[in-house]
């Protein structure tokens, strides 16, 4: 039996769900052209997005409107991503150029902290939400008391990598 190296994970990190949001932090990999019924905030050191017309744009922060076809050509090793209910998306709901990758770029400093509270604060800032009224979130955690539940949770999402 040979020890063949495992493919590098395209996505590896933590995830949390709150009312109207799905939050993710960690390694963000490539993804082919797709769309979400949610607005998407994407933050990282530098990543490359492509729109449905094939135009590519490198950036560190993007707010992609709901239903806008997009691809992640090159991800980031340590990023933040939030899928936001369109009803709560604020400026992403009325985006002037929803299908243009250049229009998704937003001016936002990439935070040093890549954790859930930081992501919640950024989403609240961009959407006009209030973190103080947020309900308790469900997250993948290692201190969940139900051992039966633990066996059904993948603490780290790993998808096979594709050659870049």
PDB file of C-alpha atoms in Angstrom:
ATOM      1  CA  UNK A   1       0.000   0.000   0.000  1.00  0.00           C
ATOM      2  CA  UNK A   2       1.451   3.342  -0.974  1.00  0.00           C
ATOM      3  CA  UNK A   3       0.871   6.597   0.780  1.00  0.00           C
ATOM      4  CA  UNK A   4      -0.342   8.851  -1.987  1.00  0.00           C
ATOM      5  CA  UNK A   5      -0.654  12.509  -1.019  1.00  0.00           C
ATOM      6  CA  UNK A   6      -4.161  13.799  -0.399  1.00  0.00           C
ATOM      7  CA  UNK A   7      -5.342  16.572  -2.703  1.00  0.00           C
ATOM      8  CA  UNK A   8      -5.171  20.017  -1.153  1.00  0.00           C
ATOM      9  CA  UNK A   9      -8.546  20.994   0.261  1.00  0.00           C
ATOM     10  CA  UNK A  10     -10.232  23.695  -1.746  1.00  0.00           C
ATOM     11  CA  UNK A  11     -12.416  24.741   1.187  1.00  0.00           C
ATOM     12  CA  UNK A  12     -11.444  24.187   4.797  1.00  0.00           C
ATOM     13  CA  UNK A  13     -12.771  26.184   7.717  1.00  0.00           C
ATOM     14  CA  UNK A  14     -15.619  26.847  10.095  1.00  0.00           C
ATOM     15  CA  UNK A  15     -19.288  27.565   9.342  1.00  0.00           C
ATOM     16  CA  UNK A  16     -22.175  29.050  11.300  1.00  0.00           C
ATOM     17  CA  UNK A  17     -25.846  29.652  10.591  1.00  0.00           C
ATOM     18  CA  UNK A  18     -27.868  32.540  12.002  1.00  0.00           C
ATOM     19  CA  UNK A  19     -31.317  33.736  10.964  1.00  0.00           C
ATOM     20  CA  UNK A  20     -30.945  35.027   7.413  1.00  0.00           C
ATOM     21  CA  UNK A  21     -27.199  34.275   7.132  1.00  0.00           C
ATOM     22  CA  UNK A  22     -24.717  31.528   6.529  1.00  0.00           C
ATOM     23  CA  UNK A  23     -21.191  32.468   7.588  1.00  0.00           C
ATOM     24  CA  UNK A  24     -17.933  30.782   6.647  1.00  0.00           C
ATOM     25  CA  UNK A  25     -14.300  31.456   7.457  1.00  0.00           C
ATOM     26  CA  UNK A  26     -11.141  29.740   6.295  1.00  0.00           C
ATOM     27  CA  UNK A  27      -9.655  28.585   3.034  1.00  0.00           C
ATOM     28  CA  UNK A  28     -11.792  29.601   0.045  1.00  0.00           C
ATOM     29  CA  UNK A  29     -11.162  27.614  -3.097  1.00  0.00           C
ATOM     30  CA  UNK A  30     -12.125  27.881  -6.723  1.00  0.00           C
ATOM     31  CA  UNK A  31     -15.749  27.396  -7.779  1.00  0.00           C
ATOM     32  CA  UNK A  32     -17.227  27.201 -11.257  1.00  0.00           C
ATOM     33  CA  UNK A  33     -19.935  29.572 -12.497  1.00  0.00           C
ATOM     34  CA  UNK A  34     -22.945  29.466 -10.183  1.00  0.00           C
ATOM     35  CA  UNK A  35     -25.444  31.775  -8.470  1.00  0.00           C
ATOM     36  CA  UNK A  36     -27.059  31.976  -5.044  1.00  0.00           C
ATOM     37  CA  UNK A  37     -30.491  33.212  -4.092  1.00  0.00           C
ATOM     38  CA  UNK A  38     -28.595  35.051  -1.364  1.00  0.00           C
ATOM     39  CA  UNK A  39     -26.322  38.050  -1.593  1.00  0.00           C
ATOM     40  CA  UNK A  40     -22.701  37.082  -0.942  1.00  0.00           C
ATOM     41  CA  UNK A  41     -19.995  38.981   0.898  1.00  0.00           C
ATOM     42  CA  UNK A  42     -16.517  37.663   0.124  1.00  0.00           C
ATOM     43  CA  UNK A  43     -13.379  38.959   1.872  1.00  0.00           C
ATOM     44  CA  UNK A  44      -9.784  37.768   1.575  1.00  0.00           C
ATOM     45  CA  UNK A  45      -6.209  38.811   0.970  1.00  0.00           C
ATOM     46  CA  UNK A  46      -6.665  38.610  -2.795  1.00  0.00           C
ATOM     47  CA  UNK A  47      -8.989  36.506  -4.918  1.00  0.00           C
ATOM     48  CA  UNK A  48     -10.125  36.481  -8.526  1.00  0.00           C
ATOM     49  CA  UNK A  49     -13.803  36.499  -9.541  1.00  0.00           C
ATOM     50  CA  UNK A  50     -15.382  36.014 -12.966  1.00  0.00           C
ATOM     51  CA  UNK A  51     -18.839  37.080 -14.131  1.00  0.00           C
ATOM     52  CA  UNK A  52     -21.097  35.288 -16.642  1.00  0.00           C
ATOM     53  CA  UNK A  53     -19.574  37.282 -19.524  1.00  0.00           C
ATOM     54  CA  UNK A  54     -16.110  35.914 -18.686  1.00  0.00           C
ATOM     55  CA  UNK A  55     -14.735  39.185 -17.312  1.00  0.00           C
ATOM     56  CA  UNK A  56     -12.330  38.638 -14.409  1.00  0.00           C
ATOM     57  CA  UNK A  57     -11.459  41.043 -11.600  1.00  0.00           C
ATOM     58  CA  UNK A  58      -9.038  40.643  -8.668  1.00  0.00           C
ATOM     59  CA  UNK A  59     -10.073  42.158  -5.353  1.00  0.00           C
ATOM     60  CA  UNK A  60      -9.990  41.797  -1.579  1.00  0.00           C
ATOM     61  CA  UNK A  61     -13.690  42.432  -0.886  1.00  0.00           C
ATOM     62  CA  UNK A  62     -16.801  41.793  -2.960  1.00  0.00           C
ATOM     63  CA  UNK A  63     -20.534  42.106  -2.414  1.00  0.00           C
ATOM     64  CA  UNK A  64     -22.240  39.932  -5.029  1.00  0.00           C
ATOM     65  CA  UNK A  65     -25.979  40.545  -5.429  1.00  0.00           C
ATOM     66  CA  UNK A  66     -28.471  37.694  -5.166  1.00  0.00           C
ATOM     67  CA  UNK A  67     -28.883  35.599  -8.316  1.00  0.00           C
ATOM     68  CA  UNK A  68     -25.767  37.066  -9.981  1.00  0.00           C
ATOM     69  CA  UNK A  69     -23.819  34.335 -11.804  1.00  0.00           C
ATOM     70  CA  UNK A  70     -20.197  34.299 -10.641  1.00  0.00           C
ATOM     71  CA  UNK A  71     -17.165  32.046 -10.423  1.00  0.00           C
ATOM     72  CA  UNK A  72     -14.259  32.064  -8.000  1.00  0.00           C
ATOM     73  CA  UNK A  73     -11.288  31.615 -10.321  1.00  0.00           C
ATOM     74  CA  UNK A  74      -8.693  31.817  -7.556  1.00  0.00           C
ATOM     75  CA  UNK A  75      -9.655  31.812  -3.878  1.00  0.00           C
ATOM     76  CA  UNK A  76      -7.773  32.853  -0.779  1.00  0.00           C
ATOM     77  CA  UNK A  77      -5.980  30.936   1.959  1.00  0.00           C
ATOM     78  CA  UNK A  78      -7.763  32.762   4.790  1.00  0.00           C
ATOM     79  CA  UNK A  79     -11.025  34.491   3.968  1.00  0.00           C
ATOM     80  CA  UNK A  80     -14.511  35.260   5.153  1.00  0.00           C
ATOM     81  CA  UNK A  81     -17.736  34.588   3.282  1.00  0.00           C
ATOM     82  CA  UNK A  82     -21.334  35.343   4.190  1.00  0.00           C
ATOM     83  CA  UNK A  83     -24.483  34.378   2.325  1.00  0.00           C
ATOM     84  CA  UNK A  84     -27.142  36.919   3.255  1.00  0.00           C
ATOM     85  CA  UNK A  85     -30.915  36.640   2.846  1.00  0.00           C
ATOM     86  CA  UNK A  86     -31.815  39.063   0.013  1.00  0.00           C
ATOM     87  CA  UNK A  87     -34.425  40.713   2.240  1.00  0.00           C
ATOM     88  CA  UNK A  88     -31.631  41.635   4.681  1.00  0.00           C
ATOM     89  CA  UNK A  89     -28.967  42.473   2.098  1.00  0.00           C
ATOM     90  CA  UNK A  90     -29.356  46.257   2.111  1.00  0.00           C
ATOM     91  CA  UNK A  91     -27.191  47.775  -0.649  1.00  0.00           C
ATOM     92  CA  UNK A  92     -26.737  44.444  -2.416  1.00  0.00           C
ATOM     93  CA  UNK A  93     -30.495  44.401  -3.125  1.00  0.00           C
ATOM     94  CA  UNK A  94     -30.289  47.568  -5.191  1.00  0.00           C
ATOM     95  CA  UNK A  95     -26.922  47.021  -6.810  1.00  0.00           C
ATOM     96  CA  UNK A  96     -26.561  49.243  -9.925  1.00  0.00           C
ATOM     97  CA  UNK A  97     -24.571  46.623 -11.902  1.00  0.00           C
ATOM     98  CA  UNK A  98     -25.619  43.230 -10.529  1.00  0.00           C
ATOM     99  CA  UNK A  99     -24.137  41.176 -13.376  1.00  0.00           C
ATOM    100  CA  UNK A 100     -20.740  42.929 -13.633  1.00  0.00           C
ATOM    101  CA  UNK A 101     -17.755  41.586 -11.692  1.00  0.00           C
ATOM    102  CA  UNK A 102     -16.187  45.068 -11.559  1.00  0.00           C
ATOM    103  CA  UNK A 103     -19.354  46.344  -9.867  1.00  0.00           C
ATOM    104  CA  UNK A 104     -19.068  43.791  -7.061  1.00  0.00           C
ATOM    105  CA  UNK A 105     -15.825  45.259  -5.722  1.00  0.00           C
ATOM    106  CA  UNK A 106     -16.284  47.133  -2.449  1.00  0.00           C
ATOM    107  CA  UNK A 107     -13.822  49.250  -0.519  1.00  0.00           C
ATOM    108  CA  UNK A 108     -13.308  47.390   2.716  1.00  0.00           C
ATOM    109  CA  UNK A 109     -10.150  46.814   4.720  1.00  0.00           C
ATOM    110  CA  UNK A 110      -9.434  43.113   5.102  1.00  0.00           C
ATOM    111  CA  UNK A 111      -9.681  42.522   8.858  1.00  0.00           C
ATOM    112  CA  UNK A 112      -6.840  40.922  10.779  1.00  0.00           C
ATOM    113  CA  UNK A 113      -9.362  38.806  12.715  1.00  0.00           C
ATOM    114  CA  UNK A 114     -11.067  36.237  10.511  1.00  0.00           C
ATOM    115  CA  UNK A 115     -13.604  35.019  13.049  1.00  0.00           C
ATOM    116  CA  UNK A 116     -17.385  34.932  13.399  1.00  0.00           C
ATOM    117  CA  UNK A 117     -17.776  38.142  15.471  1.00  0.00           C
ATOM    118  CA  UNK A 118     -15.680  40.054  12.921  1.00  0.00           C
ATOM    119  CA  UNK A 119     -17.753  38.706  10.027  1.00  0.00           C
ATOM    120  CA  UNK A 120     -21.020  39.519  11.816  1.00  0.00           C
ATOM    121  CA  UNK A 121     -19.811  43.076  12.436  1.00  0.00           C
ATOM    122  CA  UNK A 122     -18.850  43.515   8.764  1.00  0.00           C
ATOM    123  CA  UNK A 123     -22.187  42.173   7.504  1.00  0.00           C
ATOM    124  CA  UNK A 124     -24.085  44.343   9.992  1.00  0.00           C
ATOM    125  CA  UNK A 125     -22.094  47.384   8.856  1.00  0.00           C
ATOM    126  CA  UNK A 126     -22.770  46.709   5.172  1.00  0.00           C
ATOM    127  CA  UNK A 127     -26.447  45.815   5.534  1.00  0.00           C
ATOM    128  CA  UNK A 128     -27.470  48.148   8.329  1.00  0.00           C
ATOM    129  CA  UNK A 129     -28.187  45.156  10.588  1.00  0.00           C
ATOM    130  CA  UNK A 130     -27.782  45.184  14.337  1.00  0.00           C
ATOM    131  CA  UNK A 131     -25.593  42.568  15.980  1.00  0.00           C
ATOM    132  CA  UNK A 132     -27.231  43.248  19.356  1.00  0.00           C
ATOM    133  CA  UNK A 133     -30.522  41.644  18.328  1.00  0.00           C
ATOM    134  CA  UNK A 134     -28.969  38.605  16.688  1.00  0.00           C
ATOM    135  CA  UNK A 135     -30.312  35.283  17.855  1.00  0.00           C
ATOM    136  CA  UNK A 136     -27.967  32.589  19.114  1.00  0.00           C
ATOM    137  CA  UNK A 137     -26.169  30.932  16.200  1.00  0.00           C
ATOM    138  CA  UNK A 138     -25.568  27.297  15.433  1.00  0.00           C
ATOM    139  CA  UNK A 139     -21.979  26.508  14.593  1.00  0.00           C
ATOM    140  CA  UNK A 140     -19.740  23.531  14.130  1.00  0.00           C
ATOM    141  CA  UNK A 141     -18.070  23.313  17.532  1.00  0.00           C
ATOM    142  CA  UNK A 142     -15.995  20.747  19.294  1.00  0.00           C
ATOM    143  CA  UNK A 143     -17.791  21.131  22.642  1.00  0.00           C
ATOM    144  CA  UNK A 144     -21.243  19.917  21.531  1.00  0.00           C
ATOM    145  CA  UNK A 145     -22.402  17.636  24.370  1.00  0.00           C
ATOM    146  CA  UNK A 146     -24.380  15.095  22.311  1.00  0.00           C
ATOM    147  CA  UNK A 147     -21.802  12.501  21.218  1.00  0.00           C
ATOM    148  CA  UNK A 148     -24.313  11.017  18.720  1.00  0.00           C
ATOM    149  CA  UNK A 149     -24.601  14.415  17.089  1.00  0.00           C
ATOM    150  CA  UNK A 150     -20.835  14.768  16.969  1.00  0.00           C
ATOM    151  CA  UNK A 151     -20.546  11.656  14.810  1.00  0.00           C
ATOM    152  CA  UNK A 152     -22.853  13.256  12.219  1.00  0.00           C
ATOM    153  CA  UNK A 153     -21.096  16.658  12.061  1.00  0.00           C
ATOM    154  CA  UNK A 154     -18.060  17.306   9.916  1.00  0.00           C
ATOM    155  CA  UNK A 155     -16.115  19.908  11.835  1.00  0.00           C
ATOM    156  CA  UNK A 156     -14.118  20.849   8.776  1.00  0.00           C
ATOM    157  CA  UNK A 157     -15.561  20.901   5.303  1.00  0.00           C
ATOM    158  CA  UNK A 158     -13.120  19.465   2.803  1.00  0.00           C
ATOM    159  CA  UNK A 159     -13.857  19.198  -0.885  1.00  0.00           C
ATOM    160  CA  UNK A 160     -11.488  17.617  -3.354  1.00  0.00           C
ATOM    161  CA  UNK A 161      -9.208  20.170  -4.959  1.00  0.00           C
ATOM    162  CA  UNK A 162      -9.006  20.770  -8.650  1.00  0.00           C
ATOM    163  CA  UNK A 163      -5.806  21.614 -10.451  1.00  0.00           C
ATOM    164  CA  UNK A 164      -5.309  25.317 -10.933  1.00  0.00           C
TER     165      UNK A 164
END
